[in-house]
CSV table of C-alpha atoms in Angstrom, one decimal:
chain,number,residue,atom,x,y,z
G,1,MET,CA,3.6,-18.9,-13.3
G,2,PHE,CA,3.5,-22.2,-15.1
G,3,TRP,CA,0.9,-24.0,-13.0
G,4,ARG,CA,-1.2,-20.9,-12.7
G,5,GLY,CA,-1.3,-20.8,-16.5
G,6,ILE,CA,-2.0,-24.5,-16.8
G,7,PHE,CA,-5.2,-24.2,-14.8
G,8,GLY,CA,-6.1,-20.7,-16.0
G,9,TYR,CA,-5.9,-21.7,-19.7
G,10,LEU,CA,-7.8,-25.0,-19.2
G,11,PRO,CA,-11.1,-23.4,-20.3
G,12,VAL,CA,-9.3,-22.1,-23.5
G,13,ALA,CA,-8.2,-25.6,-24.3
G,14,PHE,CA,-11.7,-27.0,-23.7
G,15,VAL,CA,-13.4,-24.4,-25.9
G,16,GLN,CA,-10.7,-24.6,-28.7
G,17,ALA,CA,-11.1,-28.4,-28.7
G,18,ALA,CA,-14.9,-28.1,-28.8
G,19,THR,CA,-14.9,-25.5,-31.6
G,20,GLY,CA,-12.3,-27.5,-33.5
G,21,ILE,CA,-14.5,-30.6,-33.4
G,22,LEU,CA,-17.7,-28.6,-34.2
G,23,THR,CA,-15.9,-26.9,-37.1
G,24,MET,CA,-15.4,-30.4,-38.5
G,25,VAL,CA,-18.9,-31.6,-37.8
G,26,VAL,CA,-20.7,-28.6,-39.0
G,27,PHE,CA,-18.8,-27.3,-41.9
G,28,THR,CA,-18.3,-30.7,-43.5
G,29,ARG,CA,-22.1,-30.9,-43.5
G,30,LEU,CA,-23.0,-27.4,-44.4
G,31,LEU,CA,-20.5,-27.0,-47.2
G,32,SER,CA,-20.0,-29.2,-50.3
G,33,PRO,CA,-16.7,-31.1,-50.7
G,34,ALA,CA,-15.6,-28.4,-53.2
G,35,LEU,CA,-16.5,-25.5,-51.0
G,36,TYR,CA,-14.9,-27.1,-48.0
G,37,GLY,CA,-11.8,-27.7,-50.1
G,38,ALA,CA,-11.8,-23.9,-51.0
G,39,TYR,CA,-12.0,-23.1,-47.3
G,40,VAL,CA,-9.0,-25.4,-46.6
G,41,LEU,CA,-7.0,-23.8,-49.4
G,42,GLY,CA,-7.9,-20.3,-48.2
G,43,PHE,CA,-7.0,-21.2,-44.6
G,44,SER,CA,-3.6,-22.6,-45.8
G,45,ALA,CA,-2.9,-19.5,-47.9
G,46,GLY,CA,-3.9,-17.0,-45.2
G,47,SER,CA,-1.8,-18.8,-42.6
G,48,LEU,CA,1.2,-18.7,-45.0
G,49,VAL,CA,0.8,-15.0,-45.6
G,50,GLN,CA,0.5,-14.2,-41.8
G,51,VAL,CA,3.5,-16.3,-41.1
G,52,CYS,CA,5.6,-14.6,-43.9
G,53,LEU,CA,4.7,-11.0,-43.2
G,54,LEU,CA,3.6,-10.7,-39.6
G,55,SER,CA,4.8,-13.6,-37.4
G,56,TRP,CA,8.2,-12.1,-36.8
G,57,THR,CA,6.8,-9.3,-34.8
G,58,GLU,CA,4.5,-11.7,-32.9
G,59,ALA,CA,7.4,-13.8,-31.9
G,60,SER,CA,9.4,-10.9,-30.5
G,61,THR,CA,6.5,-9.8,-28.3
G,62,VAL,CA,6.9,-12.7,-25.8
G,63,ARG,CA,10.6,-13.2,-26.0
G,64,PHE,CA,11.6,-9.6,-25.2
G,65,TRP,CA,8.9,-8.7,-22.7
G,66,ALA,CA,10.7,-9.8,-19.6
G,67,ILE,CA,13.9,-8.0,-20.7
G,68,ARG,CA,12.1,-4.7,-21.6
G,69,GLN,CA,10.1,-4.8,-18.3
G,70,ARG,CA,13.3,-5.3,-16.3
G,71,ASP,CA,14.9,-2.3,-18.1
G,72,GLY,CA,11.8,-0.1,-17.9
G,73,GLN,CA,11.4,0.1,-21.7
G,74,LEU,CA,8.1,-1.5,-22.4
G,75,SER,CA,6.6,1.6,-24.0
G,76,ASP,CA,9.5,1.7,-26.5
G,77,HIS,CA,9.1,-2.1,-27.0
G,78,PHE,CA,5.5,-1.8,-28.1
G,79,ALA,CA,5.9,1.4,-30.1
G,80,THR,CA,8.6,-0.3,-32.1
G,81,LEU,CA,6.7,-3.6,-32.5
G,82,TYR,CA,3.5,-2.0,-33.8
G,83,ARG,CA,5.5,0.3,-36.2
G,84,LEU,CA,7.2,-2.8,-37.6
G,85,TRP,CA,3.9,-4.6,-37.8
G,86,GLY,CA,2.3,-1.8,-39.8
G,87,LEU,CA,5.1,-1.8,-42.3
G,88,SER,CA,4.8,-5.5,-42.8
G,89,ALA,CA,1.0,-5.5,-43.1
G,90,ALA,CA,1.1,-3.0,-46.0
G,91,ALA,CA,2.0,-5.9,-48.3
G,92,VAL,CA,-1.3,-7.7,-47.7
G,93,PRO,CA,-3.3,-5.5,-50.1
G,94,LEU,CA,-0.8,-6.4,-52.7
G,95,ALA,CA,-1.4,-10.1,-52.1
G,96,ILE,CA,-5.2,-9.4,-52.5
G,97,LEU,CA,-4.5,-7.8,-55.9
G,98,VAL,CA,-2.5,-10.8,-57.0
G,99,VAL,CA,-5.4,-13.1,-56.1
G,100,LEU,CA,-7.8,-11.0,-58.1
G,101,ALA,CA,-5.4,-11.2,-61.1
G,102,LEU,CA,-5.2,-15.0,-61.0
G,103,PRO,CA,-7.6,-17.1,-63.1
G,104,LEU,CA,-9.3,-18.7,-60.1
G,105,GLY,CA,-12.9,-20.0,-59.6
G,106,LYS,CA,-15.2,-17.6,-57.7
G,107,SER,CA,-15.5,-19.8,-54.6
G,108,LEU,CA,-11.7,-20.2,-54.2
G,109,GLU,CA,-11.0,-16.5,-55.0
G,110,THR,CA,-13.5,-15.4,-52.3
G,111,ALA,CA,-12.1,-17.7,-49.7
G,112,LEU,CA,-8.5,-16.5,-50.4
G,113,ILE,CA,-9.5,-12.8,-50.1
G,114,ALA,CA,-11.4,-13.6,-46.9
G,115,ALA,CA,-8.3,-15.3,-45.5
G,116,LEU,CA,-6.0,-12.4,-46.4
G,117,VAL,CA,-8.3,-9.8,-44.9
G,118,SER,CA,-8.8,-11.9,-41.7
G,119,CYS,CA,-5.2,-12.5,-41.2
G,120,LEU,CA,-4.6,-8.8,-40.3
G,121,ALA,CA,-7.1,-8.9,-37.5
G,122,ASN,CA,-5.9,-12.3,-36.4
G,123,SER,CA,-2.4,-11.0,-36.1
G,124,VAL,CA,-3.2,-7.9,-34.1
G,125,ALA,CA,-5.3,-10.0,-31.8
G,126,LYS,CA,-2.3,-12.4,-31.4
G,127,LEU,CA,0.0,-9.5,-30.6
G,128,ALA,CA,-2.4,-8.3,-27.9
G,129,LEU,CA,-2.9,-11.7,-26.4
G,130,ASP,CA,0.8,-12.6,-26.4
G,131,LYS,CA,1.5,-9.4,-24.6
G,132,ARG,CA,-0.9,-10.3,-21.8
G,133,ARG,CA,0.3,-13.9,-21.8
G,134,ALA,CA,3.9,-12.7,-21.3
G,135,ALA,CA,2.7,-10.5,-18.4
G,136,GLY,CA,1.0,-13.4,-16.7
G,137,GLU,CA,-2.5,-12.0,-17.2
G,138,THR,CA,-4.0,-15.4,-17.4
G,139,THR,CA,-7.7,-14.6,-16.8
G,140,LYS,CA,-7.8,-11.8,-19.5
G,141,VAL,CA,-6.1,-14.0,-22.1
G,142,ALA,CA,-8.4,-16.9,-21.3
G,143,MET,CA,-11.5,-14.8,-21.7
G,144,LEU,CA,-10.5,-13.2,-24.9
G,145,SER,CA,-9.2,-16.5,-26.4
G,146,VAL,CA,-12.5,-18.2,-25.5
G,147,PHE,CA,-14.4,-15.4,-27.2
G,148,GLN,CA,-12.2,-15.6,-30.3
G,149,SER,CA,-12.7,-19.4,-30.7
G,150,ALA,CA,-16.4,-19.7,-29.8
G,151,GLY,CA,-17.4,-16.4,-31.4
G,152,GLY,CA,-15.4,-17.1,-34.6
G,153,PHE,CA,-17.1,-20.4,-35.0
G,154,LEU,CA,-20.7,-19.1,-34.4
G,155,LEU,CA,-20.1,-16.2,-36.8
G,156,GLY,CA,-18.8,-18.6,-39.4
G,157,VAL,CA,-21.9,-20.7,-39.2
G,158,GLY,CA,-24.1,-17.6,-39.6
G,159,LEU,CA,-22.1,-16.5,-42.6
G,160,VAL,CA,-22.5,-19.9,-44.2
G,161,LYS,CA,-26.2,-19.5,-43.8
G,162,LEU,CA,-25.9,-16.2,-45.6
G,163,GLY,CA,-24.4,-18.0,-48.6
G,164,LEU,CA,-20.7,-17.0,-48.3
G,165,GLY,CA,-19.5,-20.6,-48.9
G,166,GLY,CA,-15.9,-21.5,-48.1
G,167,ALA,CA,-15.1,-17.9,-47.1
G,168,ALA,CA,-17.5,-18.0,-44.2
G,169,PRO,CA,-15.4,-19.9,-41.6
G,170,LEU,CA,-12.4,-17.6,-42.3
G,171,LEU,CA,-14.5,-14.4,-42.0
G,172,GLY,CA,-16.0,-15.7,-38.8
G,173,VAL,CA,-12.7,-15.9,-37.1
G,174,GLY,CA,-11.5,-12.7,-38.6
G,175,CYS,CA,-14.6,-10.8,-37.3
G,176,ALA,CA,-14.1,-12.3,-33.8
G,177,SER,CA,-10.5,-11.2,-33.9
G,178,LEU,CA,-11.5,-7.7,-35.0
G,179,VAL,CA,-13.8,-7.4,-32.0
G,180,ILE,CA,-10.9,-8.3,-29.7
G,181,CYS,CA,-8.8,-5.6,-31.4
G,182,LEU,CA,-11.4,-3.0,-30.7
G,183,LEU,CA,-11.7,-4.1,-27.1
G,184,VAL,CA,-8.0,-3.9,-26.4
G,185,LEU,CA,-7.3,-0.8,-28.5
G,186,PRO,CA,-7.3,1.7,-25.6
G,187,THR,CA,-4.9,-0.5,-23.6
G,188,GLU,CA,-2.6,-1.0,-26.6
G,189,ILE,CA,-2.5,2.7,-27.2
G,190,SER,CA,-1.7,3.3,-23.5
G,191,SER,CA,1.1,0.8,-23.6
G,192,MET,CA,2.8,2.8,-26.3
G,193,SER,CA,2.2,6.1,-24.5
G,194,GLY,CA,5.5,8.0,-24.2
G,195,GLY,CA,7.3,5.3,-26.2
G,196,LYS,CA,9.3,5.8,-29.4
G,197,PHE,CA,10.4,3.8,-32.3
G,198,THR,CA,13.9,2.5,-31.3
G,199,PRO,CA,16.1,1.4,-34.3
G,200,SER,CA,18.3,-0.7,-32.0
G,201,PHE,CA,15.2,-2.6,-30.8
G,202,ALA,CA,14.0,-3.0,-34.4
G,203,LEU,CA,17.3,-4.5,-35.5
G,204,GLU,CA,17.2,-6.8,-32.5
G,205,TYR,CA,13.7,-7.9,-33.2
G,206,ALA,CA,14.5,-8.5,-36.9
G,207,ASN,CA,17.6,-10.6,-36.0
G,208,TYR,CA,15.4,-12.6,-33.7
G,209,GLY,CA,12.1,-12.6,-35.4
G,210,LEU,CA,12.8,-12.9,-39.1
G,211,PRO,CA,14.5,-16.3,-38.7
G,212,VAL,CA,11.5,-17.4,-36.6
G,213,SER,CA,9.2,-16.2,-39.4
G,214,ALA,CA,11.3,-18.1,-42.0
G,215,SER,CA,11.2,-21.3,-39.9
G,216,LEU,CA,7.4,-20.9,-39.5
G,217,ILE,CA,7.2,-20.6,-43.3
G,218,MET,CA,9.0,-23.9,-43.5
G,219,ALA,CA,6.6,-25.3,-40.9
G,220,THR,CA,3.6,-24.1,-42.9
G,221,VAL,CA,5.0,-25.6,-46.0
G,222,LEU,CA,5.5,-28.8,-44.0
G,223,SER,CA,1.9,-28.8,-42.8
G,224,SER,CA,0.3,-27.4,-46.0
G,225,ALA,CA,2.3,-28.6,-49.0
G,226,ASP,CA,0.6,-32.0,-48.9
G,227,ARG,CA,-2.8,-30.4,-49.3
G,228,LEU,CA,-1.7,-28.0,-52.1
G,229,ILE,CA,0.0,-30.9,-54.0
G,230,LEU,CA,-3.1,-33.1,-53.5
G,231,GLY,CA,-5.3,-30.4,-54.8
G,232,SER,CA,-3.3,-29.9,-57.9
G,233,MET,CA,-3.1,-33.6,-58.6
G,234,LEU,CA,-6.4,-35.1,-57.3
G,235,GLY,CA,-8.8,-32.1,-57.0
G,236,GLU,CA,-10.3,-29.9,-54.2
G,237,SER,CA,-12.7,-32.7,-53.0
G,238,VAL,CA,-9.8,-34.9,-52.0
G,239,VAL,CA,-8.2,-32.0,-50.2
G,240,GLY,CA,-11.4,-31.5,-48.2
G,241,ALA,CA,-11.5,-35.2,-47.2
G,242,TYR,CA,-7.8,-35.1,-46.4
G,243,HIS,CA,-8.2,-31.9,-44.3
G,244,ALA,CA,-11.2,-33.4,-42.4
G,245,GLY,CA,-9.2,-36.4,-41.3
G,246,TYR,CA,-6.1,-34.1,-40.7
G,247,ALA,CA,-8.1,-31.8,-38.5
G,248,LEU,CA,-9.4,-34.6,-36.3
G,249,GLY,CA,-6.0,-36.2,-36.0
G,250,ASN,CA,-3.9,-33.1,-35.6
G,251,ARG,CA,-6.1,-30.3,-34.3
G,252,THR,CA,-7.3,-32.3,-31.3
G,253,LEU,CA,-3.7,-32.9,-30.2
G,254,GLU,CA,-2.6,-29.4,-31.2
G,255,VAL,CA,-5.1,-27.9,-28.7
G,256,LEU,CA,-3.4,-29.8,-25.9
G,257,PHE,CA,0.0,-28.7,-27.0
G,258,ILE,CA,-1.1,-25.0,-27.4
G,259,TRP,CA,-2.7,-25.1,-23.9
G,260,LEU,CA,0.5,-26.4,-22.4
G,261,ASN,CA,2.6,-23.9,-24.4
G,262,MET,CA,0.4,-20.9,-23.4
G,263,ALA,CA,1.6,-21.4,-19.9
G,264,GLY,CA,4.9,-23.0,-20.6
G,265,ALA,CA,6.7,-20.7,-23.0
G,266,PRO,CA,6.5,-17.5,-20.9
G,267,ALA,CA,7.5,-19.5,-17.8
G,268,LEU,CA,10.6,-20.8,-19.5
G,269,VAL,CA,11.6,-17.3,-20.6
G,270,ALA,CA,11.0,-16.0,-17.1
G,271,ALA,CA,13.0,-18.9,-15.6
G,272,LEU,CA,16.0,-18.3,-17.8
G,273,GLU,CA,16.0,-14.5,-17.5
G,274,ARG,CA,15.5,-14.5,-13.7
G,275,GLY,CA,17.2,-17.8,-12.5
G,276,GLY,CA,19.7,-18.7,-15.2
G,277,LYS,CA,20.3,-22.2,-16.8
G,278,ALA,CA,19.7,-24.2,-13.6
G,279,ALA,CA,16.2,-22.7,-13.2
G,280,LEU,CA,15.5,-23.2,-16.9
G,281,ASN,CA,16.5,-26.9,-16.7
G,282,ALA,CA,14.2,-27.6,-13.8
G,283,ALA,CA,11.3,-25.8,-15.4
G,284,ALA,CA,11.9,-27.5,-18.8
G,285,LYS,CA,12.1,-31.0,-17.3
G,286,GLU,CA,8.8,-30.4,-15.5
G,287,GLN,CA,7.1,-29.1,-18.6
G,288,ALA,CA,8.4,-31.9,-20.8
G,289,SER,CA,7.2,-34.6,-18.4
G,290,LEU,CA,3.7,-33.1,-18.2
G,291,LEU,CA,3.6,-32.7,-22.0
G,292,ILE,CA,4.5,-36.4,-22.5
G,293,LEU,CA,2.1,-37.5,-19.8
G,294,ILE,CA,-0.9,-35.8,-21.4
G,295,THR,CA,-0.2,-35.9,-25.1
G,296,LEU,CA,1.2,-39.3,-25.9
G,297,PRO,CA,-1.8,-41.3,-24.6
G,298,ALA,CA,-4.1,-38.8,-26.3
G,299,ALA,CA,-2.3,-39.5,-29.7
G,300,VAL,CA,-2.6,-43.3,-29.1
G,301,GLY,CA,-6.2,-42.9,-28.1
G,302,LEU,CA,-7.0,-41.0,-31.3
G,303,ILE,CA,-5.5,-43.8,-33.3
G,304,LEU,CA,-7.6,-46.4,-31.4
G,305,VAL,CA,-10.9,-44.5,-31.9
G,306,SER,CA,-10.2,-43.1,-35.4
G,307,ARG,CA,-13.0,-45.0,-37.2
G,308,PRO,CA,-15.9,-44.3,-34.8
G,309,LEU,CA,-14.6,-40.7,-34.4
G,310,VAL,CA,-14.7,-40.0,-38.1
G,311,GLU,CA,-18.1,-41.7,-38.4
G,312,VAL,CA,-19.5,-39.3,-35.8
G,313,MET,CA,-17.7,-36.1,-36.7
G,314,VAL,CA,-17.3,-36.0,-40.5
G,315,GLY,CA,-20.0,-35.6,-43.1
G,316,PRO,CA,-20.9,-38.6,-45.2
G,317,ALA,CA,-19.4,-37.2,-48.4
G,318,LEU,CA,-15.9,-37.0,-46.9
G,319,ARG,CA,-16.0,-39.9,-44.4
G,320,ALA,CA,-14.5,-42.7,-46.4
G,321,ASP,CA,-11.2,-41.0,-47.1
G,322,ALA,CA,-11.1,-39.2,-43.7
G,323,VAL,CA,-11.0,-42.6,-42.0
G,324,ARG,CA,-7.8,-43.5,-43.8
G,325,VAL,CA,-6.2,-40.1,-42.8
G,326,THR,CA,-6.8,-39.8,-39.1
G,327,PRO,CA,-4.5,-42.5,-37.7
G,328,TRP,CA,-1.5,-41.4,-39.7
G,329,ILE,CA,-2.0,-37.7,-38.8
G,330,ALA,CA,-2.5,-38.5,-35.1
G,331,ALA,CA,1.1,-39.9,-35.1
G,332,SER,CA,2.3,-37.0,-37.2
G,333,GLY,CA,0.5,-34.5,-34.9
G,334,TRP,CA,2.3,-35.9,-31.8
G,335,LEU,CA,5.7,-35.7,-33.5
G,336,SER,CA,5.0,-32.2,-34.7
G,337,GLY,CA,3.7,-31.1,-31.2
G,338,VAL,CA,6.8,-32.3,-29.3
G,339,THR,CA,9.0,-30.7,-32.0
G,340,THR,CA,7.2,-27.3,-32.2
G,341,TYR,CA,6.1,-26.7,-28.6
G,342,TYR,CA,9.1,-28.1,-26.7
G,343,LEU,CA,12.3,-28.9,-28.6
G,344,MET,CA,12.2,-25.8,-30.8
G,345,GLN,CA,11.9,-23.5,-27.8
G,346,ALA,CA,15.7,-24.1,-27.4
G,347,PHE,CA,16.4,-21.7,-30.3
G,348,GLY,CA,14.2,-18.9,-29.0
G,349,LEU,CA,15.5,-19.2,-25.5
G,350,ALA,CA,19.1,-19.0,-26.7
G,351,ARG,CA,18.1,-16.3,-29.3
G,352,ARG,CA,19.8,-18.4,-31.9
G,353,THR,CA,16.8,-18.4,-34.2
G,354,LYS,CA,18.8,-18.7,-37.4
G,355,LEU,CA,19.3,-22.4,-36.6
G,356,LEU,CA,15.5,-22.7,-36.7
G,357,VAL,CA,15.5,-22.1,-40.5
G,358,LEU,CA,17.9,-24.9,-41.1
G,359,THR,CA,16.1,-27.2,-38.7
G,360,MET,CA,12.7,-26.6,-40.4
G,361,ALA,CA,14.0,-26.6,-43.9
G,362,ILE,CA,15.1,-30.3,-43.7
G,363,PRO,CA,11.6,-31.8,-43.1
G,364,ALA,CA,9.8,-29.1,-45.2
G,365,VAL,CA,11.9,-29.9,-48.3
G,366,LEU,CA,11.7,-33.6,-47.6
G,367,ASN,CA,7.9,-33.3,-47.3
G,368,ILE,CA,7.6,-31.7,-50.8
G,369,VAL,CA,9.9,-34.2,-52.4
G,370,LEU,CA,8.1,-37.2,-50.8
G,371,ASN,CA,4.6,-35.9,-51.7
G,372,VAL,CA,5.6,-35.3,-55.3
G,373,ALA,CA,7.1,-38.7,-55.5
G,374,LEU,CA,4.5,-40.7,-53.6
G,375,ILE,CA,1.1,-39.2,-54.4
G,376,PRO,CA,1.2,-40.2,-58.1
G,377,ILE,CA,2.0,-43.8,-57.0
G,378,PHE,CA,-0.1,-44.3,-53.8
G,379,GLY,CA,-2.6,-41.4,-54.0
G,380,LEU,CA,-3.9,-40.3,-50.6
G,381,GLU,CA,-1.8,-42.8,-48.8
G,382,GLY,CA,1.3,-41.4,-50.4
G,383,ALA,CA,0.6,-38.0,-48.8
G,384,LEU,CA,0.1,-39.6,-45.4
G,385,GLN,CA,3.3,-41.6,-45.6
G,386,ALA,CA,5.2,-38.5,-46.7
G,387,THR,CA,3.8,-36.3,-43.8
G,388,THR,CA,4.5,-38.8,-41.1
G,389,ALA,CA,8.1,-39.5,-42.3
G,390,SER,CA,8.8,-35.7,-42.6
G,391,TYR,CA,7.6,-35.0,-39.1
G,392,ALA,CA,9.8,-37.8,-37.7
G,393,VAL,CA,12.8,-36.3,-39.4
G,394,GLY,CA,11.8,-32.9,-38.2
G,395,LEU,CA,11.8,-34.1,-34.6
G,396,ALA,CA,15.3,-35.6,-35.0
G,397,ALA,CA,16.6,-32.4,-36.6
G,398,ALA,CA,15.2,-30.2,-33.8
G,399,TRP,CA,16.8,-32.4,-31.1
G,400,PHE,CA,20.1,-32.5,-32.9
G,401,PHE,CA,20.4,-28.7,-33.6
G,402,GLY,CA,18.8,-27.8,-30.3
G,403,ARG,CA,21.8,-29.3,-28.5
G,404,TRP,CA,23.9,-26.6,-30.1
G,405,ALA,CA,21.6,-23.7,-29.1
G,406,CYS,CA,20.3,-24.4,-25.6
G,407,PRO,CA,20.1,-28.1,-24.6
G,408,LEU,CA,16.8,-28.9,-23.0
G,409,PRO,CA,16.3,-32.0,-20.9
G,410,PHE,CA,14.1,-34.7,-22.3
G,411,PRO,CA,12.8,-37.2,-19.7
G,412,ILE,CA,13.4,-40.5,-21.4
G,413,ASP,CA,12.2,-42.4,-18.2
G,414,VAL,CA,8.8,-40.6,-18.4
G,415,LEU,CA,8.6,-41.3,-22.1
G,416,LEU,CA,9.2,-45.1,-21.5
G,417,LYS,CA,6.7,-45.3,-18.6
G,418,VAL,CA,4.0,-43.4,-20.5
G,419,GLY,CA,4.6,-45.5,-23.6
G,420,LEU,CA,4.2,-48.7,-21.6
G,421,ALA,CA,1.0,-47.4,-20.0
G,422,SER,CA,-0.3,-46.3,-23.4
G,423,LEU,CA,0.4,-49.8,-24.8
G,424,VAL,CA,-1.6,-51.4,-21.9
G,425,MET,CA,-4.4,-49.0,-22.6
G,426,ALA,CA,-4.4,-49.9,-26.3
G,427,LEU,CA,-4.5,-53.6,-25.5
G,428,CYS,CA,-7.5,-53.1,-23.3
G,429,VAL,CA,-9.4,-50.8,-25.7
G,430,ARG,CA,-8.8,-53.3,-28.6
G,431,GLN,CA,-10.8,-55.9,-26.7
G,432,ILE,CA,-14.0,-53.8,-26.9
G,433,PRO,CA,-16.4,-55.3,-29.5
G,434,ALA,CA,-17.4,-53.3,-32.5
G,435,ILE,CA,-20.8,-51.7,-31.7
G,436,GLY,CA,-20.3,-48.8,-34.1
G,437,GLY,CA,-20.9,-45.0,-34.1
G,438,PHE,CA,-21.1,-42.8,-31.0
G,439,GLY,CA,-21.6,-45.8,-28.6
G,440,LYS,CA,-18.3,-47.4,-29.6
G,441,LEU,CA,-16.5,-44.0,-29.5
G,442,SER,CA,-17.8,-43.3,-26.0
G,443,VAL,CA,-17.0,-46.7,-24.6
G,444,LYS,CA,-13.5,-46.8,-26.1
G,445,ALA,CA,-12.7,-43.3,-24.9
G,446,ALA,CA,-13.9,-44.0,-21.4
G,447,VAL,CA,-12.1,-47.3,-21.0
G,448,GLY,CA,-8.9,-45.9,-22.4
G,449,ALA,CA,-9.0,-42.9,-20.0
G,450,LEU,CA,-9.7,-45.1,-17.0
G,451,VAL,CA,-7.0,-47.6,-17.7
G,452,TYR,CA,-4.4,-45.0,-18.5
G,453,GLY,CA,-5.3,-42.8,-15.6
G,454,ALA,CA,-5.2,-45.7,-13.2
G,455,LEU,CA,-1.7,-46.7,-14.4
G,456,ALA,CA,-0.4,-43.2,-14.3
G,457,LEU,CA,-1.6,-42.6,-10.8
G,458,THR,CA,-0.5,-46.1,-9.5
G,459,PHE,CA,3.1,-45.7,-10.8
G,460,ASP,CA,3.3,-42.0,-10.2
G,461,ILE,CA,4.6,-41.3,-13.7
G,462,GLY,CA,6.6,-38.1,-13.7
G,463,GLY,CA,6.1,-37.6,-10.0
G,464,PHE,CA,2.9,-35.6,-10.5
G,465,ARG,CA,0.8,-37.7,-8.1
G,466,SER,CA,3.3,-37.1,-5.3
G,467,ARG,CA,3.4,-33.4,-6.1
G,468,ALA,CA,-0.3,-33.1,-6.0
G,469,VAL,CA,-0.5,-34.9,-2.6
G,470,ASN,CA,2.2,-32.6,-1.2
G,471,LEU,CA,0.3,-29.5,-2.4
G,472,LEU,CA,-2.9,-30.8,-0.8
G,473,ARG,CA,-1.1,-31.5,2.5
G,474,LYS,CA,0.4,-28.0,2.5
G,475,ALA,CA,-2.8,-26.3,1.7
G,476,PRO,CA,-4.4,-26.6,5.2
G,477,GLU,CA,-1.1,-25.4,6.8
G,478,THR,CA,-1.0,-22.2,4.7
G,479,GLU,CA,-4.6,-21.5,5.8
G,480,ARG,CA,-3.8,-21.6,9.5
G,481,PRO,CA,-3.7,-18.2,11.2
């Protein structure tokens, strides 16, 4: 299941990476710094509302699918989930009324309303995709996810051209999600056929999902508080530049983590429910090794090419500040990815999600305190220092409390080998002369990939070369009549 997902979701990772980069390249050029800042604030607010109101039902979709399938209760499962979702979504119109009542500028008000409306469609689409991901329907999930990413971006560009400003990218993704909702509607109705709202399920989902939602609120605060505080202290233009560098440093890595998690999370649940703790440990160690093997050199690579990357990707008005942001956020993004997409799975697997709240509260509160303390003194650099320190503390907290819930193996030997290979890669890339722009970016990226790839294969880091060779040897044998 895991490896089928790894290869099946590869196109999703590619498209999400491409649209993430294009979003940066295009919208930092089509939108003014102020309008881009309004988009960023709208995106942050919409994400927070979705997390607060809707994510607890989304979280329960994957975790309980294998259990309900085993018990023959999937129709009751989805009938209950969608009823709970509808009750939670009823609060979104109230949030829109609050926005209309606030004394906001027109561009920010429009962006916030667009984000709130879009989060409803985004959430239903996530429910539908998570359901198929839990069922192992890799091809369907991949096709719909590619459409959501690419279609949302293209629609956003078109809406910018129509003059919708910072609301355009948000509405683009929302419209693409709405199309997905319409496409899957017959199947979703069918999945609830004969099912009924089950109070015991609702209580179980609330006990599991609400702490997950609370922890995601903390995670959103951790990832968004710096921008909100920067906006209040230094203005929307600085927020736009910060987000531009943040997106390059974080989103590029996050795509890799999401790709691995799309295949990995359902596989870990299936391993635990069907094979117990021994099967879970084997699957988790394999996933952790692959995660480190792919993402750590990617983070180091982003730091190495941060300046030419920003020069190529970010519009001139935001470029100077974005150059300062990207290296810090690349480091933060790796810490965040390991924490969110591996270590924190321990709480969901053990169904001890209340520990998630405490785990995420520590770095979230620390992030606010450090931002308030450091931004007035160091400006933009203060926000960067606060974010990186908070994510490092978050990783330590997730590891510590995760040991109480469901200890997951962490392959230190793989981490050390990958770290050493990444260091050698960095030393080689640093020798490349400064030729500037796209040429420097291409040469550095190519040299880094070649050096690291050669080292990883030569020393068989994580045993993946040996595994690939064994699979290739077995392939001809399985084809024999």
